Amino acid sequence: MRKLHKKPIIMAAATLALTGTLAVGSAMAYFTTYSTAGGGVKMNMGFTETVPKEDVDENGKHITIENTGNYDCFVRVTAFAPVKLTYNAPDGGWTDRGDGYWYYDEVLPAGETTPELNISYTFPSGDDKPEEFNIVVIQECTPVLYDEDGNPYADWNHVITDDSTQTTE
């Protein structure tokens, strides 16, 4: 009599074991399925770019800076030459802070151009006259930052030159 009672229990256990193995297969497939994606998307978060314009005449170089980027920025200019240079801003808006750079006083909005900054020089004459004479103008910009009161300020340790960001700390 005892043998008759064991047979249904064994059959039930076998049925449960088979059913369990069927569920484990789909669960394993769920946890081991993977997918790959290809391609890429170029993201443009905007940029800040300034373009100097240099007009040269007998009075020197006349510099304006245009912000062709998407964001407002601060701008500064310096120049190098083998002779002493004299700077002036006939329309105002530029300040010499004594560190070799002339700073545009205001935030330069995107799409706008600074007033003219003139750089004049006295061309050497006589025996000291060089065969070539270059005045190299360097302009830099930095993004506008805001303090906790919402006032704009410039961080000149983080300048943008030639489409690259450089830290000059």
Short mmCIF file of C-alpha atoms in Angstrom, two decimals:
data_model
loop_
_atom_site.label_atom_id
_atom_site.label_comp_id
_atom_site.label_asym_id
_atom_site.label_seq_id
_atom_site.Cartn_x
_atom_site.Cartn_y
_atom_site.Cartn_z
CA MET A 1 0.00 0.00 0.00
CA ARG A 2 2.82 2.26 0.72
CA LYS A 3 4.11 2.00 -2.81
CA LEU A 4 0.93 3.48 -4.20
CA HIS A 5 1.29 6.64 -2.16
CA LYS A 6 4.90 7.28 -3.22
CA LYS A 7 4.18 7.22 -6.92
CA PRO A 8 1.95 10.36 -7.04
CA ILE A 9 4.40 12.25 -4.84
CA ILE A 10 7.29 11.34 -7.15
CA MET A 11 5.22 12.33 -10.18
CA ALA A 12 4.32 15.68 -8.60
CA ALA A 13 7.96 16.35 -7.71
CA ALA A 14 9.07 15.49 -11.25
CA THR A 15 6.38 17.77 -12.69
CA LEU A 16 7.50 20.64 -10.46
CA ALA A 17 11.14 20.04 -11.40
CA LEU A 18 10.35 20.11 -15.13
CA THR A 19 8.20 23.21 -14.76
CA GLY A 20 10.96 24.90 -12.76
CA THR A 21 13.56 24.18 -15.41
CA LEU A 22 11.32 25.74 -18.06
CA ALA A 23 11.05 28.96 -16.02
CA VAL A 24 14.79 29.06 -15.35
CA GLY A 25 15.56 29.03 -19.08
CA SER A 26 13.51 32.14 -19.80
CA ALA A 27 14.86 33.88 -16.71
CA MET A 28 18.42 33.14 -17.79
CA ALA A 29 17.64 34.46 -21.24
CA TYR A 30 16.32 37.67 -19.67
CA PHE A 31 19.47 38.22 -17.63
CA THR A 32 21.95 37.33 -20.38
CA THR A 33 20.38 39.23 -23.27
CA TYR A 34 22.46 42.16 -24.49
CA SER A 35 22.30 44.68 -27.24
CA THR A 36 24.84 46.91 -28.95
CA ALA A 37 24.32 50.24 -30.62
CA GLY A 38 26.44 51.85 -33.28
CA GLY A 39 26.88 55.30 -34.71
CA GLY A 40 27.22 58.60 -32.98
CA VAL A 41 25.75 62.02 -32.65
CA LYS A 42 27.78 65.21 -32.82
CA MET A 43 26.56 67.57 -30.12
CA ASN A 44 27.10 71.29 -30.32
CA MET A 45 26.57 73.03 -27.02
CA GLY A 46 27.56 76.35 -28.57
CA PHE A 47 30.90 78.09 -28.36
CA THR A 48 32.54 81.42 -27.79
CA GLU A 49 34.75 82.62 -30.61
CA THR A 50 36.17 86.06 -31.25
CA VAL A 51 37.65 87.25 -34.53
CA PRO A 52 40.08 90.18 -34.60
CA LYS A 53 39.99 92.63 -37.49
CA GLU A 54 43.18 94.58 -38.12
CA ASP A 55 43.28 97.57 -40.45
CA VAL A 56 46.73 99.05 -41.05
CA ASP A 57 47.50 102.56 -42.27
CA GLU A 58 50.20 105.20 -41.72
CA ASN A 59 48.83 105.87 -38.22
CA GLY A 60 49.21 102.26 -37.06
CA LYS A 61 46.93 99.29 -36.55
CA HIS A 62 43.24 99.73 -35.88
CA ILE A 63 41.87 96.71 -34.01
CA THR A 64 38.26 95.64 -33.51
CA ILE A 65 37.12 92.30 -32.08
CA GLU A 66 33.91 90.60 -33.22
CA ASN A 67 32.19 87.94 -31.10
CA THR A 68 31.05 85.37 -33.68
CA GLY A 69 30.17 82.75 -31.07
CA ASN A 70 26.96 81.86 -29.28
CA TYR A 71 27.78 83.29 -25.85
CA ASP A 72 28.77 86.65 -24.38
CA CYS A 73 32.40 87.11 -23.38
CA PHE A 74 35.05 89.49 -22.10
CA VAL A 75 37.92 90.49 -24.43
CA ARG A 76 41.50 91.71 -24.00
CA VAL A 77 44.24 92.63 -26.48
CA THR A 78 48.01 92.97 -26.41
CA ALA A 79 50.63 93.48 -29.12
CA PHE A 80 54.31 92.74 -29.60
CA ALA A 81 56.76 94.66 -31.78
CA PRO A 82 60.47 95.54 -31.87
CA VAL A 83 59.58 99.19 -31.12
CA LYS A 84 57.58 100.97 -28.44
CA LEU A 85 53.84 100.83 -29.07
CA THR A 86 51.25 103.40 -28.07
CA TYR A 87 47.63 102.42 -27.49
CA ASN A 88 44.55 104.63 -27.53
CA ALA A 89 40.81 104.15 -27.84
CA PRO A 90 39.28 107.14 -29.65
CA ASP A 91 35.71 106.01 -28.92
CA GLY A 92 36.49 104.81 -25.40
CA GLY A 93 35.57 101.42 -24.03
CA TRP A 94 39.13 100.12 -23.54
CA THR A 95 41.25 100.25 -20.36
CA ASP A 96 44.95 99.63 -19.71
CA ARG A 97 45.25 97.70 -16.44
CA GLY A 98 49.05 97.87 -16.38
CA ASP A 99 49.65 94.17 -17.08
CA GLY A 100 50.39 94.59 -20.79
CA TYR A 101 46.80 93.99 -21.90
CA TRP A 102 44.07 96.41 -22.90
CA TYR A 103 40.67 95.24 -21.67
CA TYR A 104 37.32 95.95 -23.26
CA ASP A 105 35.29 97.47 -20.42
CA GLU A 106 31.93 95.85 -21.16
CA VAL A 107 30.63 92.36 -21.83
CA LEU A 108 30.90 91.70 -25.58
CA PRO A 109 27.53 90.19 -26.60
CA ALA A 110 27.36 87.45 -29.22
CA GLY A 111 27.29 88.95 -32.71
CA GLU A 112 28.62 92.36 -31.60
CA THR A 113 31.93 94.14 -32.29
CA THR A 114 34.09 96.23 -29.96
CA PRO A 115 34.92 99.86 -30.64
CA GLU A 116 38.28 100.50 -32.27
CA LEU A 117 41.54 100.19 -30.36
CA ASN A 118 44.43 101.98 -32.10
CA ILE A 119 48.01 100.77 -31.82
CA SER A 120 50.51 103.30 -33.14
CA TYR A 121 54.27 103.09 -33.52
CA THR A 122 57.23 105.01 -34.88
CA PHE A 123 58.85 103.10 -37.71
CA PRO A 124 62.62 102.87 -37.23
CA SER A 125 64.72 104.88 -39.66
CA GLY A 126 68.37 105.12 -40.61
CA ASP A 127 70.84 102.29 -40.02
CA ASP A 128 68.59 100.68 -37.38
CA LYS A 129 65.82 100.16 -39.90
CA PRO A 130 64.95 96.42 -40.12
CA GLU A 131 64.17 94.67 -43.40
CA GLU A 132 60.93 93.32 -41.96
CA PHE A 133 58.69 94.92 -39.41
CA ASN A 134 55.88 93.02 -37.72
CA ILE A 135 53.41 93.96 -35.03
CA VAL A 136 51.81 90.82 -33.64
CA VAL A 137 48.39 91.37 -32.07
CA ILE A 138 47.14 88.80 -29.56
CA GLN A 139 43.51 88.83 -28.47
CA GLU A 140 41.94 86.58 -25.87
CA CYS A 141 38.43 86.10 -24.59
CA THR A 142 36.90 84.45 -21.56
CA PRO A 143 33.28 83.45 -20.98
CA VAL A 144 31.14 85.68 -18.80
CA LEU A 145 30.75 84.33 -15.27
CA TYR A 146 28.30 85.61 -12.68
CA ASP A 147 28.76 86.06 -8.94
CA GLU A 148 26.08 85.16 -6.38
CA ASP A 149 24.46 88.59 -6.84
CA GLY A 150 24.18 88.13 -10.62
CA ASN A 151 26.97 90.56 -11.51
CA PRO A 152 29.14 89.56 -14.50
CA TYR A 153 32.88 89.09 -14.03
CA ALA A 154 35.83 87.71 -16.02
CA ASP A 155 38.13 84.87 -14.97
CA TRP A 156 41.32 85.49 -16.96
CA ASN A 157 42.82 82.22 -15.67
CA HIS A 158 40.43 80.50 -18.10
CA VAL A 159 40.91 82.03 -21.56
CA ILE A 160 39.78 80.88 -24.98
CA THR A 161 42.35 81.15 -27.76
CA ASP A 162 42.16 79.53 -31.22
CA ASP A 163 39.07 77.39 -30.48
CA SER A 164 40.73 75.81 -27.46
CA THR A 165 40.31 76.46 -23.79
CA GLN A 166 43.50 77.08 -21.86
CA THR A 167 43.95 77.48 -18.15
CA THR A 168 46.71 79.94 -17.30
CA GLU A 169 46.92 79.50 -13.54
#
